[in-house]
PDB file of C-alpha atoms in Angstrom:
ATOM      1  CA  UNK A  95      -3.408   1.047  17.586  1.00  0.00           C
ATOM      2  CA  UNK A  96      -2.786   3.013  14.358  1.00  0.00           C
ATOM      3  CA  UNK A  97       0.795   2.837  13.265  1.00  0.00           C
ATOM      4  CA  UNK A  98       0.562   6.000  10.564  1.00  0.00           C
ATOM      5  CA  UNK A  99      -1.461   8.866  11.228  1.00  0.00           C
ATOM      6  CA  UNK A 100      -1.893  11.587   8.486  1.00  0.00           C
ATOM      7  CA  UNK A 101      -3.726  14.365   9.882  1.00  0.00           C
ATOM      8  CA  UNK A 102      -4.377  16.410   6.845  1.00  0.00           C
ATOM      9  CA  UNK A 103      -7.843  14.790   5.258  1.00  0.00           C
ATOM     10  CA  UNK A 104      -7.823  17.187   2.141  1.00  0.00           C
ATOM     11  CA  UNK A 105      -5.889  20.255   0.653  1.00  0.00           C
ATOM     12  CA  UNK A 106      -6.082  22.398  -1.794  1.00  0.00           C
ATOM     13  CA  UNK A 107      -2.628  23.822  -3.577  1.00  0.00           C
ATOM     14  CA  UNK A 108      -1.804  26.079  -6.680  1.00  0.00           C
ATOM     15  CA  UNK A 109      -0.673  25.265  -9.718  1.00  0.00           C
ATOM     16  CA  UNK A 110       3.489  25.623  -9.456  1.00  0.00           C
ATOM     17  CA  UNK A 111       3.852  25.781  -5.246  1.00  0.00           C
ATOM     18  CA  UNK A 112       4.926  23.650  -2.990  1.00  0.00           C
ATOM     19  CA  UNK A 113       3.066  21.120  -0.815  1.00  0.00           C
ATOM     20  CA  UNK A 114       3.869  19.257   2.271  1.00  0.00           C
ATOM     21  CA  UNK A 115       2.020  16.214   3.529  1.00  0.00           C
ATOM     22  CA  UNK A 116       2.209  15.132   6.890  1.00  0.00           C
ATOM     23  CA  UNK A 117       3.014  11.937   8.070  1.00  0.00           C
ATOM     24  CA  UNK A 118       3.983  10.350  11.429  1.00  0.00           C
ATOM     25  CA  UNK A 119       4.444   6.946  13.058  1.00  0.00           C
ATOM     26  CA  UNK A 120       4.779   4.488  15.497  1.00  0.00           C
ATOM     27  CA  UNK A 121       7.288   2.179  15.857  1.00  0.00           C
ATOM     28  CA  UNK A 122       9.663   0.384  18.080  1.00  0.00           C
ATOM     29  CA  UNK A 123      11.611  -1.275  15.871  1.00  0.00           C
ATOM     30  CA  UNK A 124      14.933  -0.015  14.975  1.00  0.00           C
ATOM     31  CA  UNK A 125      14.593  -1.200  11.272  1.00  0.00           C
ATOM     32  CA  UNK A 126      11.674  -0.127   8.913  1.00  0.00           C
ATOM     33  CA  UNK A 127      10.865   1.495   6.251  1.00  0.00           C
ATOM     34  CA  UNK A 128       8.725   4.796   4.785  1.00  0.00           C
ATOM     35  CA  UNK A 129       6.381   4.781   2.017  1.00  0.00           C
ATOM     36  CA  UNK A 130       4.488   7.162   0.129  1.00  0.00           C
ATOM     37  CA  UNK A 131       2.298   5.793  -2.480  1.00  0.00           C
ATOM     38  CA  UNK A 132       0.037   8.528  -5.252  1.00  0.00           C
ATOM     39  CA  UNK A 133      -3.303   7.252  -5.979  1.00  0.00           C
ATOM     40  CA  UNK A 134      -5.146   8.846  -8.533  1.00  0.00           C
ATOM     41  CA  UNK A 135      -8.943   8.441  -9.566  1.00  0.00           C
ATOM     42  CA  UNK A 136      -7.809   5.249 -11.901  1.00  0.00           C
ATOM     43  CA  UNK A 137      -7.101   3.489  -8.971  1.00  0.00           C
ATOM     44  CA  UNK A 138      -3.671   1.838  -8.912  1.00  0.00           C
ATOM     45  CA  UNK A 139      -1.092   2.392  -6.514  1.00  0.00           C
ATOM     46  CA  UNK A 140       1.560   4.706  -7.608  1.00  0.00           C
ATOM     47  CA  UNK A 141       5.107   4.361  -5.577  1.00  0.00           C
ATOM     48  CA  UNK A 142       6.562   7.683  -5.415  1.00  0.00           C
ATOM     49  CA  UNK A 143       9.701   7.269  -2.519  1.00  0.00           C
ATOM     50  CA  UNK A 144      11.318   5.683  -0.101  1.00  0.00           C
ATOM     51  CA  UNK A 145      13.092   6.167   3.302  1.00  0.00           C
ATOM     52  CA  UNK A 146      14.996   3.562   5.016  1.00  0.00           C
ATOM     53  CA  UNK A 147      15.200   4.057   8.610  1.00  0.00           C
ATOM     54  CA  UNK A 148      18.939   3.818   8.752  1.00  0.00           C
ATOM     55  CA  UNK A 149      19.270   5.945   5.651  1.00  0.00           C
ATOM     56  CA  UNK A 150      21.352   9.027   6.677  1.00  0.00           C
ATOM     57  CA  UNK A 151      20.075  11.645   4.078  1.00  0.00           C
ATOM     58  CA  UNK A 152      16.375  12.679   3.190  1.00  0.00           C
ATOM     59  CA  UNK A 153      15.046  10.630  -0.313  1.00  0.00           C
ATOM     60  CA  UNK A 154      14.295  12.406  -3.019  1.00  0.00           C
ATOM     61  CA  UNK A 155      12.642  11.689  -6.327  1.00  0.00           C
ATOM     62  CA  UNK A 156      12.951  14.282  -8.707  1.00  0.00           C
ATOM     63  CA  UNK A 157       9.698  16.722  -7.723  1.00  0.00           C
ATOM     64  CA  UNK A 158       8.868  14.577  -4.462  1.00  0.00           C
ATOM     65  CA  UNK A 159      11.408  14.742  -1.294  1.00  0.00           C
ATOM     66  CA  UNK A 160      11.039  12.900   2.146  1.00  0.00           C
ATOM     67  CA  UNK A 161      11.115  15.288   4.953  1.00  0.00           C
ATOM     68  CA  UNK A 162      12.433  12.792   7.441  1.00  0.00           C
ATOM     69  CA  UNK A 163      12.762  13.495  11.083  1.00  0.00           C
ATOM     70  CA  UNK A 164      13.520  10.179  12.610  1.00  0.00           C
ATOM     71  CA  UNK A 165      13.441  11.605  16.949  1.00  0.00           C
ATOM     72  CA  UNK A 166       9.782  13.251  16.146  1.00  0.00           C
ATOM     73  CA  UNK A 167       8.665   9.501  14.300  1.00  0.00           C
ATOM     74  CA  UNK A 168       7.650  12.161  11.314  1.00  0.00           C
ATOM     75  CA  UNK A 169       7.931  11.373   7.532  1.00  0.00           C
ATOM     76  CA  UNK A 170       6.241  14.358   5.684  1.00  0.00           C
ATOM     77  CA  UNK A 171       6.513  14.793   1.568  1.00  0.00           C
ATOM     78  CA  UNK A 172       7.433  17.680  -0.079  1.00  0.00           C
ATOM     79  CA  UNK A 173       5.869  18.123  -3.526  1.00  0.00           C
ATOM     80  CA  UNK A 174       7.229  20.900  -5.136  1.00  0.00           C
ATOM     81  CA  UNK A 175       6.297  23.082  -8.214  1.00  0.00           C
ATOM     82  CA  UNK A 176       2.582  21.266  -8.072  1.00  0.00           C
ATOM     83  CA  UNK A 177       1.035  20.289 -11.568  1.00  0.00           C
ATOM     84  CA  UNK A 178      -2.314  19.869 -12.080  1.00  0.00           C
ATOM     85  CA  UNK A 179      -1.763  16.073 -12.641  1.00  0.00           C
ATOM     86  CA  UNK A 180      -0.518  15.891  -9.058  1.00  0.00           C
ATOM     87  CA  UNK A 181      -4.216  15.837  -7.592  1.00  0.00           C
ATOM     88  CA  UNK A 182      -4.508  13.046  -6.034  1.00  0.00           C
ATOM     89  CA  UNK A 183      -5.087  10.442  -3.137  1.00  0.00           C
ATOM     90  CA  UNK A 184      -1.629  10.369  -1.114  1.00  0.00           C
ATOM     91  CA  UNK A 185      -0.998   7.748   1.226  1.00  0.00           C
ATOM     92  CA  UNK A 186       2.004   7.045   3.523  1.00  0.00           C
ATOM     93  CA  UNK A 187       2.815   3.847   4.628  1.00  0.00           C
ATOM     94  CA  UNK A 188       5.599   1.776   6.606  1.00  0.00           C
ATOM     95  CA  UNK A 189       6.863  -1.461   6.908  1.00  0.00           C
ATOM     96  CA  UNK A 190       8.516  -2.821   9.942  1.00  0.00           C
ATOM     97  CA  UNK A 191      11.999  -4.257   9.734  1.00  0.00           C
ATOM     98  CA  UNK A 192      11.596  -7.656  10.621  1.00  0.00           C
ATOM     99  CA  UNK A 193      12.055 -10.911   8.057  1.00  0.00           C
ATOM    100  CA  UNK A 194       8.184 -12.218   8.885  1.00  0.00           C
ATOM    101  CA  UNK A 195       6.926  -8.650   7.933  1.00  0.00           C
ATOM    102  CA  UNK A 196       8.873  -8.114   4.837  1.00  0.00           C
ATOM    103  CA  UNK A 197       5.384  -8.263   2.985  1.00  0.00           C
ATOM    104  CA  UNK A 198       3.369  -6.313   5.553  1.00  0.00           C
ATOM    105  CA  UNK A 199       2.478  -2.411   5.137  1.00  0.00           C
ATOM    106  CA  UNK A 200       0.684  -0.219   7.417  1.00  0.00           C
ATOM    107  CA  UNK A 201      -1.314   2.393   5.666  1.00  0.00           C
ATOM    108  CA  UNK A 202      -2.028   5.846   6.852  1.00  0.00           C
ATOM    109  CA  UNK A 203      -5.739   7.331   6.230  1.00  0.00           C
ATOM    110  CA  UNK A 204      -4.357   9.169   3.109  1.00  0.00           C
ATOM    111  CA  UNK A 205      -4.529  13.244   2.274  1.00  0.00           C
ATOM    112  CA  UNK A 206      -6.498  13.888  -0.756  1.00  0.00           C
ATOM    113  CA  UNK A 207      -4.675  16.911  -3.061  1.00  0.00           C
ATOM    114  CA  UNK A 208      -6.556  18.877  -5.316  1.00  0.00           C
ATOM    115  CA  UNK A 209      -3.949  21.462  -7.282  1.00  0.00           C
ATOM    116  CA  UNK A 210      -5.530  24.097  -8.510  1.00  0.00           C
ATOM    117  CA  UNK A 211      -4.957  26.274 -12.031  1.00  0.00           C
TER     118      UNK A 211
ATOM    119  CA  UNK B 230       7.488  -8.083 -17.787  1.00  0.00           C
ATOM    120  CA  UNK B 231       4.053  -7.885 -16.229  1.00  0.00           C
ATOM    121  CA  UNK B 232       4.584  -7.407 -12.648  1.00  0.00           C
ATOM    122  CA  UNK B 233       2.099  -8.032 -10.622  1.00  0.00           C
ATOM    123  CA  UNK B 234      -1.499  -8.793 -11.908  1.00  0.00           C
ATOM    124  CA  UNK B 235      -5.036  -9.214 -10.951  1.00  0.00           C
ATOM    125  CA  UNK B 236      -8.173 -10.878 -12.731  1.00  0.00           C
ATOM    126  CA  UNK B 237     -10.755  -9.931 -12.808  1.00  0.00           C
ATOM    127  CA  UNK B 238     -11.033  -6.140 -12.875  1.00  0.00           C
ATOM    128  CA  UNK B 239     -14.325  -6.486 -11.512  1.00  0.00           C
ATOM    129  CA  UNK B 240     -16.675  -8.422 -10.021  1.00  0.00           C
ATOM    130  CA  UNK B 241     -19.992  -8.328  -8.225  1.00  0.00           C
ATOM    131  CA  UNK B 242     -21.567 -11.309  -6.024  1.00  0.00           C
ATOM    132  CA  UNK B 243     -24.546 -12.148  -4.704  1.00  0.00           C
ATOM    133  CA  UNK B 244     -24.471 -12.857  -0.900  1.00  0.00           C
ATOM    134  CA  UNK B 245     -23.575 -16.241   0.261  1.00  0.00           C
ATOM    135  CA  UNK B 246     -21.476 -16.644  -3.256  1.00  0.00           C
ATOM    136  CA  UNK B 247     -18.093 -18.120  -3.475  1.00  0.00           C
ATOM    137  CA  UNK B 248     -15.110 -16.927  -5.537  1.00  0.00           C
ATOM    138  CA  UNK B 249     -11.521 -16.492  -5.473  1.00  0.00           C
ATOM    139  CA  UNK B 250      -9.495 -13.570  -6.782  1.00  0.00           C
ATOM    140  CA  UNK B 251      -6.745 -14.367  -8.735  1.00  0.00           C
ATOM    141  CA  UNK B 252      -2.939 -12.555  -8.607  1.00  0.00           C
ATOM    142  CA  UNK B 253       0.042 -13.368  -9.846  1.00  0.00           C
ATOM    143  CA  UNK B 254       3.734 -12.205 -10.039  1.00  0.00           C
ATOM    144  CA  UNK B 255       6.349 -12.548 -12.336  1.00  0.00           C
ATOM    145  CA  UNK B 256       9.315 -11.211 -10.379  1.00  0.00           C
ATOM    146  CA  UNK B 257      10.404 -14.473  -8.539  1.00  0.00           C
ATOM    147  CA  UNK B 258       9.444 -12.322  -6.002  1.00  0.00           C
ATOM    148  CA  UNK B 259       8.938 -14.419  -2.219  1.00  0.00           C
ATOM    149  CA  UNK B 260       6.687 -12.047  -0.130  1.00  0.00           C
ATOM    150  CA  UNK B 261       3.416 -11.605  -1.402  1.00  0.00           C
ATOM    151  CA  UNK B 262       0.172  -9.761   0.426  1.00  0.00           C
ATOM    152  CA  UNK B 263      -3.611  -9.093  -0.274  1.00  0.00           C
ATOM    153  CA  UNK B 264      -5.064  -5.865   1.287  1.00  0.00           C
ATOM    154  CA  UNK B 265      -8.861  -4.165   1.005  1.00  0.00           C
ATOM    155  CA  UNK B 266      -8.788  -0.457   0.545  1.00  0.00           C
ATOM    156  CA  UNK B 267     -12.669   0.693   1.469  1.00  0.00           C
ATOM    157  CA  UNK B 268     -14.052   4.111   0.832  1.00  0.00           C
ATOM    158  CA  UNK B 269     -11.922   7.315   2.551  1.00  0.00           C
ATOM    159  CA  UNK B 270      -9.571   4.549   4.125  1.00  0.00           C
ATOM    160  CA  UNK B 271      -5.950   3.604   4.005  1.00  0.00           C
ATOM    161  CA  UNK B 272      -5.209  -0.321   2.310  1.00  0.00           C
ATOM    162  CA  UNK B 273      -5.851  -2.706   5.051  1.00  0.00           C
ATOM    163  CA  UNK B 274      -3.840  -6.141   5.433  1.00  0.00           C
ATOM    164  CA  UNK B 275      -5.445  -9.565   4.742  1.00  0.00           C
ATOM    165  CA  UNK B 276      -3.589 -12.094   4.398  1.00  0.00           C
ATOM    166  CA  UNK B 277       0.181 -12.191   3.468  1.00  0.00           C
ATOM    167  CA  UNK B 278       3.008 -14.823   2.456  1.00  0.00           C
ATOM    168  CA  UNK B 279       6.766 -15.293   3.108  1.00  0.00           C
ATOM    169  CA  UNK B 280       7.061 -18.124   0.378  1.00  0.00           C
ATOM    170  CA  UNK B 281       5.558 -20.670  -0.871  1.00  0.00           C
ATOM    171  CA  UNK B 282       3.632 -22.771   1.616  1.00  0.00           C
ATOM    172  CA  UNK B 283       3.895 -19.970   4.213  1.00  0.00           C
ATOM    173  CA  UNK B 284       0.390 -17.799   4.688  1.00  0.00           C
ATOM    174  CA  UNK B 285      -0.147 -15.945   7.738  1.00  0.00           C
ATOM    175  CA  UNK B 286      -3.151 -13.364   8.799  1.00  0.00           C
ATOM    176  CA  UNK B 287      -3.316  -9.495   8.643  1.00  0.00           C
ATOM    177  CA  UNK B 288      -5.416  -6.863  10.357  1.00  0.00           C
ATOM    178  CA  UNK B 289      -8.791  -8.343   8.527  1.00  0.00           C
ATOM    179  CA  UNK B 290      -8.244 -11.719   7.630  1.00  0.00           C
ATOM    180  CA  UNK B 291     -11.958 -12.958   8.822  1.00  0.00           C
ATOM    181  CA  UNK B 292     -13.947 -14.267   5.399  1.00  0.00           C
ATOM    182  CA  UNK B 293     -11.091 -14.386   3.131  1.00  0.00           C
ATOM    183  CA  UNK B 294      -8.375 -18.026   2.720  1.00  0.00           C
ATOM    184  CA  UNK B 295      -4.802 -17.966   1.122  1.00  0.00           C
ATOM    185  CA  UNK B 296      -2.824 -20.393   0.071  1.00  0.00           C
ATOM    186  CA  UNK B 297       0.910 -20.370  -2.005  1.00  0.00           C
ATOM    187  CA  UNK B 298       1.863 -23.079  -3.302  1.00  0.00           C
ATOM    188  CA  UNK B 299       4.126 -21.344  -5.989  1.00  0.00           C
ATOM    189  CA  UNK B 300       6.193 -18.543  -5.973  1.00  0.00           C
ATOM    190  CA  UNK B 301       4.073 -17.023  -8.596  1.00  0.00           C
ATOM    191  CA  UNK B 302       0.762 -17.314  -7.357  1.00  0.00           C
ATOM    192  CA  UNK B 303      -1.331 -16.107  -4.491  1.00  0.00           C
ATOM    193  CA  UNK B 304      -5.265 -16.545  -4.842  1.00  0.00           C
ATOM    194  CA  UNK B 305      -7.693 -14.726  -1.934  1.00  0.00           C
ATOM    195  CA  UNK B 306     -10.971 -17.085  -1.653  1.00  0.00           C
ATOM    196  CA  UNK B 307     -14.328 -15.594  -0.212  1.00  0.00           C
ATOM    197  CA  UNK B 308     -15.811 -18.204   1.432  1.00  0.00           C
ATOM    198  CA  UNK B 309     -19.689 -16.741   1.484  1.00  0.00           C
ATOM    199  CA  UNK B 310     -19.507 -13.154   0.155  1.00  0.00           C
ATOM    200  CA  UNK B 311     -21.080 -10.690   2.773  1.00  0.00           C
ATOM    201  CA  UNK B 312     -21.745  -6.990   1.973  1.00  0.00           C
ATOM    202  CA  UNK B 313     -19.630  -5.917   3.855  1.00  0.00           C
ATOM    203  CA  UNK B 314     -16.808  -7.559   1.873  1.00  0.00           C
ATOM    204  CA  UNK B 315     -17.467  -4.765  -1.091  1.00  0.00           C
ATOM    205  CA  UNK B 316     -14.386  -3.425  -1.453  1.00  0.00           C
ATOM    206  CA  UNK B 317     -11.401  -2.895  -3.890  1.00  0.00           C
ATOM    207  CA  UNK B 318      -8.702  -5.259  -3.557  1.00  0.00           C
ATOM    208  CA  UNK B 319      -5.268  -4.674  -4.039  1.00  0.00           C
ATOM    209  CA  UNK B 320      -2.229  -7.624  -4.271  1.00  0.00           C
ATOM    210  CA  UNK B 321       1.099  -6.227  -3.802  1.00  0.00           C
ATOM    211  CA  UNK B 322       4.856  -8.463  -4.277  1.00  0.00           C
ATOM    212  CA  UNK B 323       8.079  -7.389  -2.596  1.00  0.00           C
ATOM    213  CA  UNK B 324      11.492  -8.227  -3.672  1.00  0.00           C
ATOM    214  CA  UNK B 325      14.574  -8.491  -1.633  1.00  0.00           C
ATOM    215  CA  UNK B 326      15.710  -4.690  -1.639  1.00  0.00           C
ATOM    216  CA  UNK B 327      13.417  -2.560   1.204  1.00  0.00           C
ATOM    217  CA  UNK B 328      12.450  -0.340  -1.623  1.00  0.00           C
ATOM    218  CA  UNK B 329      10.488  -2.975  -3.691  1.00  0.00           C
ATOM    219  CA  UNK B 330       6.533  -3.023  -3.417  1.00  0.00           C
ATOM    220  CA  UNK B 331       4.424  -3.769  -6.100  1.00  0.00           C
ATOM    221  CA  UNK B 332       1.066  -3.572  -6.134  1.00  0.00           C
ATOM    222  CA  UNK B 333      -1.228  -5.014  -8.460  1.00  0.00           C
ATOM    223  CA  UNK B 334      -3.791  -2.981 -10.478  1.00  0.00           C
ATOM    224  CA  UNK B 335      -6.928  -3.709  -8.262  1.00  0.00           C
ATOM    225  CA  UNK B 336     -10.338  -6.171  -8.296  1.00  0.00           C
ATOM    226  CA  UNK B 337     -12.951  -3.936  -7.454  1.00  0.00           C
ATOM    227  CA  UNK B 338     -15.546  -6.064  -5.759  1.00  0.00           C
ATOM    228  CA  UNK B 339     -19.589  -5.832  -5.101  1.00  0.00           C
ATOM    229  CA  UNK B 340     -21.562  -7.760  -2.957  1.00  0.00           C
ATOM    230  CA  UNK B 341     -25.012  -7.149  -3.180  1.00  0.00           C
TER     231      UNK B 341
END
């Protein structure tokens, strides 16, 4: 059953606004993590933030914030003031608390952004 | 520092072909995983490690062996390279602290 659903294949954003990407997830164990990783046309896998389940406030990393609403099993990222660098494959991701899946991630289908001038 | 790498950058196969796809981490790091990522999809799990010695199956792990028997390294073997094993193949490392997930810069791999 998939773990991490993002429902939003594609959007398009200006240049400057703001952007949320949706995220949500399935879990039943108390402990895990949130990813969201930027993937741009060169391929690698860019880490962009973290949210610990326990964690008691949103992340943020400077431009990028975690929308985190732990009851609706939602995890959506805020981009804000978009730059045209910021097109890009996004993918959320989570890893489930346990010791024996430390090294396991669950990938979401992944939202393509294109920003726009 | 390196991180986590990958060799080779790319590769292409014939069918029925062996080969093994080499990654390696620098960060003492003890879990290590290989995932495929294919076109319009999310990274998919392989095969993954919990330390050296210790290999266990992901959501694909059908084609592909593992083995660890360093820290460092953790190779992913094709047995007999099928098309539908074309795909771009990430390694990733994690470290103690739930933020830490490397990811290695990619094999991008052909079968023909």
């Amino acid at each position: 059953a998939q773990k991490i659903t993002q429902t939003q294949p594609g959007m398009f954003v200006q240049e400057k606004e703001a952007v949320t990407l949706d995220c949500t997830y399935d879990t039943s164990d108390p402990s895990y993590g949130l990813f969201w990783y930027k993937q741009p046309s060169s391929g690698e896998m860019i880490f962009l933030i973290y949210q610990g389940s326990y964690d008691q406030q949103n992340a943020t990393e400077g431009r990028y914030s975690l929308n985190f609403q732990k009851a609706r099993k939602s995890a959506n990222l805020v981009i804000s003031a978009s730059q045209l660098g910021d097109s890009a494959m996004y993918f959320c991701a989570m890893r489930e608390g346990r010791t024996d899946s430390w090294g396991k991630l669950q990938f979401g289908a992944g939202t393509q952004v294109v920003v726009t001038p | 520092n390196a991180g986590v790498t990958q060799t080779p950058k790319f590769q292409v196969l014939k069918t029925g072909q062996s080969m093994t796809l080499q990654c390696a981490q620098d960060m003492n790091h003890e879990y290590m995983s290989w995932y495929r990522q294919d076109p319009g999809m999310g990274l998919r799990l392989i095969h993954y490690s919990v330390g050296a010695g210790i290999t266990d199956q992901g959501e694909v792990p059908n084609g592909y062996n593992v083995s660890r028997s360093t820290t460092e390294d953790f190779p992913l073997r094709l047995l007999s390279a099928a098309p539908s094993q074309t795909s771009v193949y990430f390694c990733a490392s994690s470290g103690d602290r739930p933020y830490e997930q490397y990811f290695g810069p990619g094999t991008r791999l052909t079968v023909t």
